[in-house]
PDB file of C-alpha atoms in Angstrom:
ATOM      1  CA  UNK F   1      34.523   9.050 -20.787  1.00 54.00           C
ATOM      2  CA  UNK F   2      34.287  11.799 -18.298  1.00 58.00           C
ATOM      3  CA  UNK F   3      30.552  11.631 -18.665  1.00 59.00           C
ATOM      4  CA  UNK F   4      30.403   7.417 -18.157  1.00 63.00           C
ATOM      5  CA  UNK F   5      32.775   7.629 -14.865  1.00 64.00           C
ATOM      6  CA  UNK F   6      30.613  10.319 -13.697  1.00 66.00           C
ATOM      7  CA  UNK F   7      26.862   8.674 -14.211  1.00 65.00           C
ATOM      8  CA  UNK F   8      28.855   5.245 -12.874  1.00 64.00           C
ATOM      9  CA  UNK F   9      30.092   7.132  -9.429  1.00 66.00           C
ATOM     10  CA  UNK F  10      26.983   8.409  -9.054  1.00 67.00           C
ATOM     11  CA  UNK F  11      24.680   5.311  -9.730  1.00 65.00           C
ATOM     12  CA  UNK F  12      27.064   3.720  -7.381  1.00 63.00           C
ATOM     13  CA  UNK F  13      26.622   6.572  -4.476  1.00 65.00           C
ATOM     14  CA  UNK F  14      22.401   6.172  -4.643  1.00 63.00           C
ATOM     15  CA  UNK F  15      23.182   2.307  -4.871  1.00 63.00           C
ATOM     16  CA  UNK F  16      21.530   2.720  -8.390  1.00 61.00           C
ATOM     17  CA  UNK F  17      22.655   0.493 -10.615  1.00 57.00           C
ATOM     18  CA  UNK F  18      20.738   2.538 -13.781  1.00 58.00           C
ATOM     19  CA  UNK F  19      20.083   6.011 -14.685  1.00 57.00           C
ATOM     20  CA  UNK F  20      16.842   6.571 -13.367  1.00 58.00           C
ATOM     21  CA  UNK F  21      17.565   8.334 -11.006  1.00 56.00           C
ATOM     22  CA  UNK F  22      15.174  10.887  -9.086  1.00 58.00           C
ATOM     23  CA  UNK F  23      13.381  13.330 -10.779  1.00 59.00           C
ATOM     24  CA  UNK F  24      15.454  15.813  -9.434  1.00 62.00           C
ATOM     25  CA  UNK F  25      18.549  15.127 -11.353  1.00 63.00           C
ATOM     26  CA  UNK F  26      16.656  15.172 -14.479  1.00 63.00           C
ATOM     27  CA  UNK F  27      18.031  18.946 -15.248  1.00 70.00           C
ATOM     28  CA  UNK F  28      21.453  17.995 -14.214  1.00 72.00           C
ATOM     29  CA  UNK F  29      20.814  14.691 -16.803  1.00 69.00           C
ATOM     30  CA  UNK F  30      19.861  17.014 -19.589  1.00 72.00           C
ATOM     31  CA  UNK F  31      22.848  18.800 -19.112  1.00 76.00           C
ATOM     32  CA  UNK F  32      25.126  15.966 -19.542  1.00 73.00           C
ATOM     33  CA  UNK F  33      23.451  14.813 -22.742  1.00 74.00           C
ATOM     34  CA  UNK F  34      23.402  18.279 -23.799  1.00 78.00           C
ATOM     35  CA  UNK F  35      27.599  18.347 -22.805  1.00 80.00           C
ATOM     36  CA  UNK F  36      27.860  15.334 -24.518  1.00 78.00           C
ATOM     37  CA  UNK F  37      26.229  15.630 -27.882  1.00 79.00           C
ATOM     38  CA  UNK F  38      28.360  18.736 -27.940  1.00 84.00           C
ATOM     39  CA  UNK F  39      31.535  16.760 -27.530  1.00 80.00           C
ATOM     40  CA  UNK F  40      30.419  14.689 -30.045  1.00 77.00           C
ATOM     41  CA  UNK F  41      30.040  17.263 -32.288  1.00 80.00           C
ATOM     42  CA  UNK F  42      33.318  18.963 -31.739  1.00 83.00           C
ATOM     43  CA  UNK F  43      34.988  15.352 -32.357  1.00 78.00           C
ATOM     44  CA  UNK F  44      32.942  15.047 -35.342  1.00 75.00           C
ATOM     45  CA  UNK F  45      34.466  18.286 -36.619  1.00 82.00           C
ATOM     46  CA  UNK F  46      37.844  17.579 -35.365  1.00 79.00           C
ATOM     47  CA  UNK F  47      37.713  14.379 -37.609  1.00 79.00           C
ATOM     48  CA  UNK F  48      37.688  16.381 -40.724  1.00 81.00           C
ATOM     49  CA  UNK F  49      41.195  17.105 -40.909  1.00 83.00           C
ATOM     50  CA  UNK F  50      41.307  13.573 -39.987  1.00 82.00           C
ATOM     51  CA  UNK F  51      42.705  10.268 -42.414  1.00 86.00           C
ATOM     52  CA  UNK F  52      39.695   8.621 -44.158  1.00 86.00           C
ATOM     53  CA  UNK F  53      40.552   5.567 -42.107  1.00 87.00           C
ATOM     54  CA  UNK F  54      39.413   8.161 -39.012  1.00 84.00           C
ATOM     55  CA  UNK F  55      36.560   9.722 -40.639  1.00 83.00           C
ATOM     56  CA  UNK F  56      35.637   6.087 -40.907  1.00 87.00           C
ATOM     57  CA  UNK F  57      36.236   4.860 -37.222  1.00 87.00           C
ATOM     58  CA  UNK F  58      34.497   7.826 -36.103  1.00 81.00           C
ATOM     59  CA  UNK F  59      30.979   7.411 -37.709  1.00 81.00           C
ATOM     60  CA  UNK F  60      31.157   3.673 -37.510  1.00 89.00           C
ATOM     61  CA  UNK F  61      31.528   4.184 -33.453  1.00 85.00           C
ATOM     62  CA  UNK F  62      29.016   6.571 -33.110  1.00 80.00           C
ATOM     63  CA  UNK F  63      26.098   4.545 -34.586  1.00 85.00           C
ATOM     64  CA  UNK F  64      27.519   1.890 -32.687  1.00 88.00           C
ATOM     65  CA  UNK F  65      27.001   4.406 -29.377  1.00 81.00           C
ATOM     66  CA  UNK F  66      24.026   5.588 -30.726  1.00 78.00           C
ATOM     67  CA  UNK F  67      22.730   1.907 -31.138  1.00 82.00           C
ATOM     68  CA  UNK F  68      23.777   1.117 -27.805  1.00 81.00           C
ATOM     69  CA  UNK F  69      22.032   3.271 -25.830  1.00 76.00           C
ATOM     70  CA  UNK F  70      18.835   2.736 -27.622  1.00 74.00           C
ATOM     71  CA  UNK F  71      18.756  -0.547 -26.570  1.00 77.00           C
ATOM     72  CA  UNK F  72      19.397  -0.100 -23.374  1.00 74.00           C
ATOM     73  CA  UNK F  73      16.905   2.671 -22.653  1.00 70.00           C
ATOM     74  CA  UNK F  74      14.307   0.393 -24.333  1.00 71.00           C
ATOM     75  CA  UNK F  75      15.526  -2.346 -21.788  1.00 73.00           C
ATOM     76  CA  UNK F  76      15.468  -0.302 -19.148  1.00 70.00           C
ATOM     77  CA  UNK F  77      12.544   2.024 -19.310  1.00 67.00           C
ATOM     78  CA  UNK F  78       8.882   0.211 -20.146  1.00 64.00           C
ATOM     79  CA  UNK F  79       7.299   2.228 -23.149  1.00 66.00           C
ATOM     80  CA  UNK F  80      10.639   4.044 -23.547  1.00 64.00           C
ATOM     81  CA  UNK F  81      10.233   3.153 -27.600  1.00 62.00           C
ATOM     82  CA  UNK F  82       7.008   5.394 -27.905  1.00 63.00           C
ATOM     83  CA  UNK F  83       9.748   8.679 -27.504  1.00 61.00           C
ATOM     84  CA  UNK F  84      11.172   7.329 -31.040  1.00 63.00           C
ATOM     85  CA  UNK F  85       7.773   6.612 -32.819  1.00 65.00           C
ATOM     86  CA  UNK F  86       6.770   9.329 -35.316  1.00 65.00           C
ATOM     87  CA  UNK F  87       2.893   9.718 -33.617  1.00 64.00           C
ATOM     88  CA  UNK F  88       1.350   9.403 -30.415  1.00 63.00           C
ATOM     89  CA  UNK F  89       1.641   6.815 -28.026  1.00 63.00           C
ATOM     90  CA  UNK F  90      -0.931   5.448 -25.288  1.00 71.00           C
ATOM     91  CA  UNK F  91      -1.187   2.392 -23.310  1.00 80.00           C
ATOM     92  CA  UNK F  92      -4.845   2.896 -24.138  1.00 84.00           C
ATOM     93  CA  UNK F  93      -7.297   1.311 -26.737  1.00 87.00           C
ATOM     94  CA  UNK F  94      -9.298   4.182 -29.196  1.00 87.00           C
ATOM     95  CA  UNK F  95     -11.694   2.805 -27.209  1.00 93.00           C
ATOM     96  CA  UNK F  96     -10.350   3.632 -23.495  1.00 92.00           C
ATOM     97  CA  UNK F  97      -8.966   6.951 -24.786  1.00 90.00           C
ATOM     98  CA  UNK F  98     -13.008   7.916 -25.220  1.00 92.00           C
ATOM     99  CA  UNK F  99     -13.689   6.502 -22.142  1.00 93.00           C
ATOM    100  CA  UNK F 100     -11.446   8.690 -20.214  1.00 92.00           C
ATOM    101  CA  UNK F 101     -12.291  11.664 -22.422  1.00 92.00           C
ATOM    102  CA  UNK F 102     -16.263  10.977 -21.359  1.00 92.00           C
ATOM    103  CA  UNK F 103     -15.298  10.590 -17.449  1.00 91.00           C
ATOM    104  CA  UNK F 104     -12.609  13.016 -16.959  1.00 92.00           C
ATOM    105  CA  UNK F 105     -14.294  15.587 -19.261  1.00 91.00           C
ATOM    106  CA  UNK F 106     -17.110  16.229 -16.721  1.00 92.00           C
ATOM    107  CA  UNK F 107     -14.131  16.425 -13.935  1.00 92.00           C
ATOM    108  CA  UNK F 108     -12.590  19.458 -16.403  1.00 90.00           C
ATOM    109  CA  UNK F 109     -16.135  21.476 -16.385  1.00 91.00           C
ATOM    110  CA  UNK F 110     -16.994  20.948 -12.727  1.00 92.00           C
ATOM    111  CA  UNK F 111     -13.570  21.003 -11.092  1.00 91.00           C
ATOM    112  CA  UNK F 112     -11.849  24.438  -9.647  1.00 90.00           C
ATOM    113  CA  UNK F 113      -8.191  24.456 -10.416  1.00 87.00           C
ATOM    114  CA  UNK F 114      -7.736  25.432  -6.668  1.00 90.00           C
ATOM    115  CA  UNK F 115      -9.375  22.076  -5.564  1.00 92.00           C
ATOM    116  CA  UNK F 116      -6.771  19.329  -4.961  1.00 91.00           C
ATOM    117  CA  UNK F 117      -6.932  15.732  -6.904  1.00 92.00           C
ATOM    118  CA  UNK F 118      -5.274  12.773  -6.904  1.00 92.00           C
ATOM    119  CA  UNK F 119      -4.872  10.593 -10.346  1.00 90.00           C
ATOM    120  CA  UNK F 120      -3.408   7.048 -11.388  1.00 89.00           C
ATOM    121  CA  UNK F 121      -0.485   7.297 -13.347  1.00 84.00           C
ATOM    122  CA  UNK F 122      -1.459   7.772 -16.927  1.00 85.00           C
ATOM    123  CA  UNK F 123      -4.626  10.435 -16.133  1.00 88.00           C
ATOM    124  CA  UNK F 124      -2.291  12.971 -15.075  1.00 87.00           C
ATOM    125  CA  UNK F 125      -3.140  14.968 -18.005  1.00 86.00           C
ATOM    126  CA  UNK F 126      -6.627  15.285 -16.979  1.00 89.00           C
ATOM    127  CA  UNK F 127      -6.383  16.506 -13.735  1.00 89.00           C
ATOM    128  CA  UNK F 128      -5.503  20.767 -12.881  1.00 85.00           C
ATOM    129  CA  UNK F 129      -1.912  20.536 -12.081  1.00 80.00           C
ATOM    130  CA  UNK F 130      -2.077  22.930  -9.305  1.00 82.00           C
ATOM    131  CA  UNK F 131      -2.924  21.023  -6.856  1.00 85.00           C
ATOM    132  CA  UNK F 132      -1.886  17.355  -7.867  1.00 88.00           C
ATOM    133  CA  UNK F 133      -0.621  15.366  -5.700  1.00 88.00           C
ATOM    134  CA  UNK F 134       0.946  11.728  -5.148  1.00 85.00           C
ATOM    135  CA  UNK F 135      -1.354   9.367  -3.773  1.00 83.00           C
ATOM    136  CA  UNK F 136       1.645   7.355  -2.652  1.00 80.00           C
ATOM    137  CA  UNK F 137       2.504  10.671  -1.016  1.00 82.00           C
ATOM    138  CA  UNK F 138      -0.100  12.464   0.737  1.00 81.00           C
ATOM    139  CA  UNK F 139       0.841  12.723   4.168  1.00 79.00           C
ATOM    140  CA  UNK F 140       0.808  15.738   5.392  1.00 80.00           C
ATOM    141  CA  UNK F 141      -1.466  17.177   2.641  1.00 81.00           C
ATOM    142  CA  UNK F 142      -5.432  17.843   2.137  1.00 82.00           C
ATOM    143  CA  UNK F 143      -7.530  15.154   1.429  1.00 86.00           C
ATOM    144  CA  UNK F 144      -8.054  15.734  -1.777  1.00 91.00           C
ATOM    145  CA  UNK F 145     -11.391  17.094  -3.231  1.00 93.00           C
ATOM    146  CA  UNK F 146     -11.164  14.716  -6.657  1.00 94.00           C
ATOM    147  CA  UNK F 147      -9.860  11.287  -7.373  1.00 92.00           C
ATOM    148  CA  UNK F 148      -9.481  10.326 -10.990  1.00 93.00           C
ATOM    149  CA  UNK F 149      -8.835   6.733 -11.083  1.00 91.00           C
ATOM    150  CA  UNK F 150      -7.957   4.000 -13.145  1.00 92.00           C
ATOM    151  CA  UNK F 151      -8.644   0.424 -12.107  1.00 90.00           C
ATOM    152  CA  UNK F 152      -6.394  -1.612 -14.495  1.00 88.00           C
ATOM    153  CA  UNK F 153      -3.198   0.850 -13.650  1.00 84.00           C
ATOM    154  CA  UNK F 154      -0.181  -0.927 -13.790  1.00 80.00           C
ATOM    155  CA  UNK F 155       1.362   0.642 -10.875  1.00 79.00           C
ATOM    156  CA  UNK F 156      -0.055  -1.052  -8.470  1.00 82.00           C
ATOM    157  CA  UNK F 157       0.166   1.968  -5.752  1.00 81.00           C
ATOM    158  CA  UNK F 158      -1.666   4.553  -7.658  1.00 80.00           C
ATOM    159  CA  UNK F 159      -4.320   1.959  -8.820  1.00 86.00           C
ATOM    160  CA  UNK F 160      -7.870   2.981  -7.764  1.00 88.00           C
ATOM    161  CA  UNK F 161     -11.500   1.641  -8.395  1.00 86.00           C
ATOM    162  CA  UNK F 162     -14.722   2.990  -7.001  1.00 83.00           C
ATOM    163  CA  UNK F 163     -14.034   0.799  -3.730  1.00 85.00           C
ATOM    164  CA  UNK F 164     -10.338   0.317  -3.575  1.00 84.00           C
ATOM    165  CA  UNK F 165      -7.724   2.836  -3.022  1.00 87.00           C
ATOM    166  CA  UNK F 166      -4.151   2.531  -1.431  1.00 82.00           C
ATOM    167  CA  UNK F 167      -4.437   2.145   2.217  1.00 82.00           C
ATOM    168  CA  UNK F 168      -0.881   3.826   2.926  1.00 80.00           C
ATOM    169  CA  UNK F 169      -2.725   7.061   1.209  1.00 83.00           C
ATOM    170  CA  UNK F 170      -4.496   7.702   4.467  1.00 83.00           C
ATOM    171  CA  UNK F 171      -8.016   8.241   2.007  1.00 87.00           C
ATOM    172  CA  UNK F 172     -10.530   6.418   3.039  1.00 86.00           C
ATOM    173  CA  UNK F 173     -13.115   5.700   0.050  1.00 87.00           C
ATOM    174  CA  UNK F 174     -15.786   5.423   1.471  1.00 90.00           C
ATOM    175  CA  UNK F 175     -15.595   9.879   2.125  1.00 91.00           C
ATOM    176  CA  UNK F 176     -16.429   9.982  -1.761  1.00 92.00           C
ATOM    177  CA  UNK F 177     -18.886   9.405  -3.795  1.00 93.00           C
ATOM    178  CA  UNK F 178     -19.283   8.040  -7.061  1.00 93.00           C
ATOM    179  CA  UNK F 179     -19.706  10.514  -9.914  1.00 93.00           C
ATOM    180  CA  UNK F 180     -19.269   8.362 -12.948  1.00 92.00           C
ATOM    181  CA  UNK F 181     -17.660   5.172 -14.334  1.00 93.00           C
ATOM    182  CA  UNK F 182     -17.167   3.847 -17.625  1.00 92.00           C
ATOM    183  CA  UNK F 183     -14.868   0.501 -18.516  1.00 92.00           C
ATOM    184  CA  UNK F 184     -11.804   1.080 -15.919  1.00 92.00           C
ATOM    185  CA  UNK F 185     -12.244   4.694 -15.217  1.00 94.00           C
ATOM    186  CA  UNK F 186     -14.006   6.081 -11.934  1.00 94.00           C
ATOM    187  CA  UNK F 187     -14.355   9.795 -11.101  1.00 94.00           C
ATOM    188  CA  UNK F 188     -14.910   9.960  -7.677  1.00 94.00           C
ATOM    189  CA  UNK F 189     -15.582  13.463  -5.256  1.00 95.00           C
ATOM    190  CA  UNK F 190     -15.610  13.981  -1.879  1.00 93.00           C
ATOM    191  CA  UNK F 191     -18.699  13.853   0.112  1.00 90.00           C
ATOM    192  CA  UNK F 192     -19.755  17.492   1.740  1.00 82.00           C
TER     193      UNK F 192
END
């Protein structure tokens, strides 16, 4: 209960009405789960010494809990459901995954972790985390040196093609040039 009046005052505060929240309450959102699974458990335990009728009431409301939630983070969150499946998820086909693997590979071999990049949403893991940034959020920051792009990206913002990017990114496309493409992946650098 503690836990539900808390995530509630909060949500209400950041005039969220979920738990996605930013990313920077994601440690303090651990810890919450974390305080309440141990709760749980210490209930759990308490209910041993518990009537039957108790024992019973207890399990039958946690997998009603348990059920709960799971639905609603599958509401909530798109793709949430790959977290539960037993092997790897991807928005991408076998087909796309080889794709990417053929583009982004080159960007791997030729690319200096020190150089900046910019990536659509699901090529993050291609691209040197050092110096990865936001294309939604580069203001201030280096153009970067490498754009890994993916035409078909759902989120519209970080969606970018060999002659489209977002305007509000302050890149201008036409500074790059065209290293390789293959289905709905571009690998663009910029020109010296």
């Amino acid at each position: 209960m503690v836990v539900g009046v808390l995530t509630t005052l909060v949500a209400w505060l950041i005039n969220r009405n979920d738990l996605l929240w930013a990313p920077r309450f994601s440690s303090t959102e651990a810890l919450l789960w974390c305080v309440a699974l141990v709760g749980f458990a210490s209930i759990a335990r308490a209910a041993q010494y518990c009537s039957k009728w108790a024992r019973t009431a207890i399990v039958t409301a946690a997998i009603a809990i348990t059920g709960l939630s799971t639905v609603a983070q599958v509401a909530l969150v798109p793709y949430v459901y790959w977290a539960y499946l037993p092997r790897a998820a991807s928005i991408y086909s076998p087909q796309e995954r080889q794709q990417a693997d053929a583009v982004f590979g080159r960007y791997r071999r030729e690319a200096k972790p020190e150089e900046p990049v910019v990536a659509s949403t699901w090529l993050f893991r291609y691209a040197h985390d050092r110096n990865l940034f936001w294309l939604d959020r580069m203001s201030g920051r280096p153009a970067p040196v490498w754009i890994l792009g993916d035409s078909a990206d759902s989120y519209v913002p970080l969606r970018i093609s060999s002659d489209t990017i977002n305007p509000e990114s302050g890149i201008h496309i036409e500074d790059y040039t065209l290293i390789d493409r293959r289905g709905r992946f571009v690998l663009l650098r910029k020109r010296e």
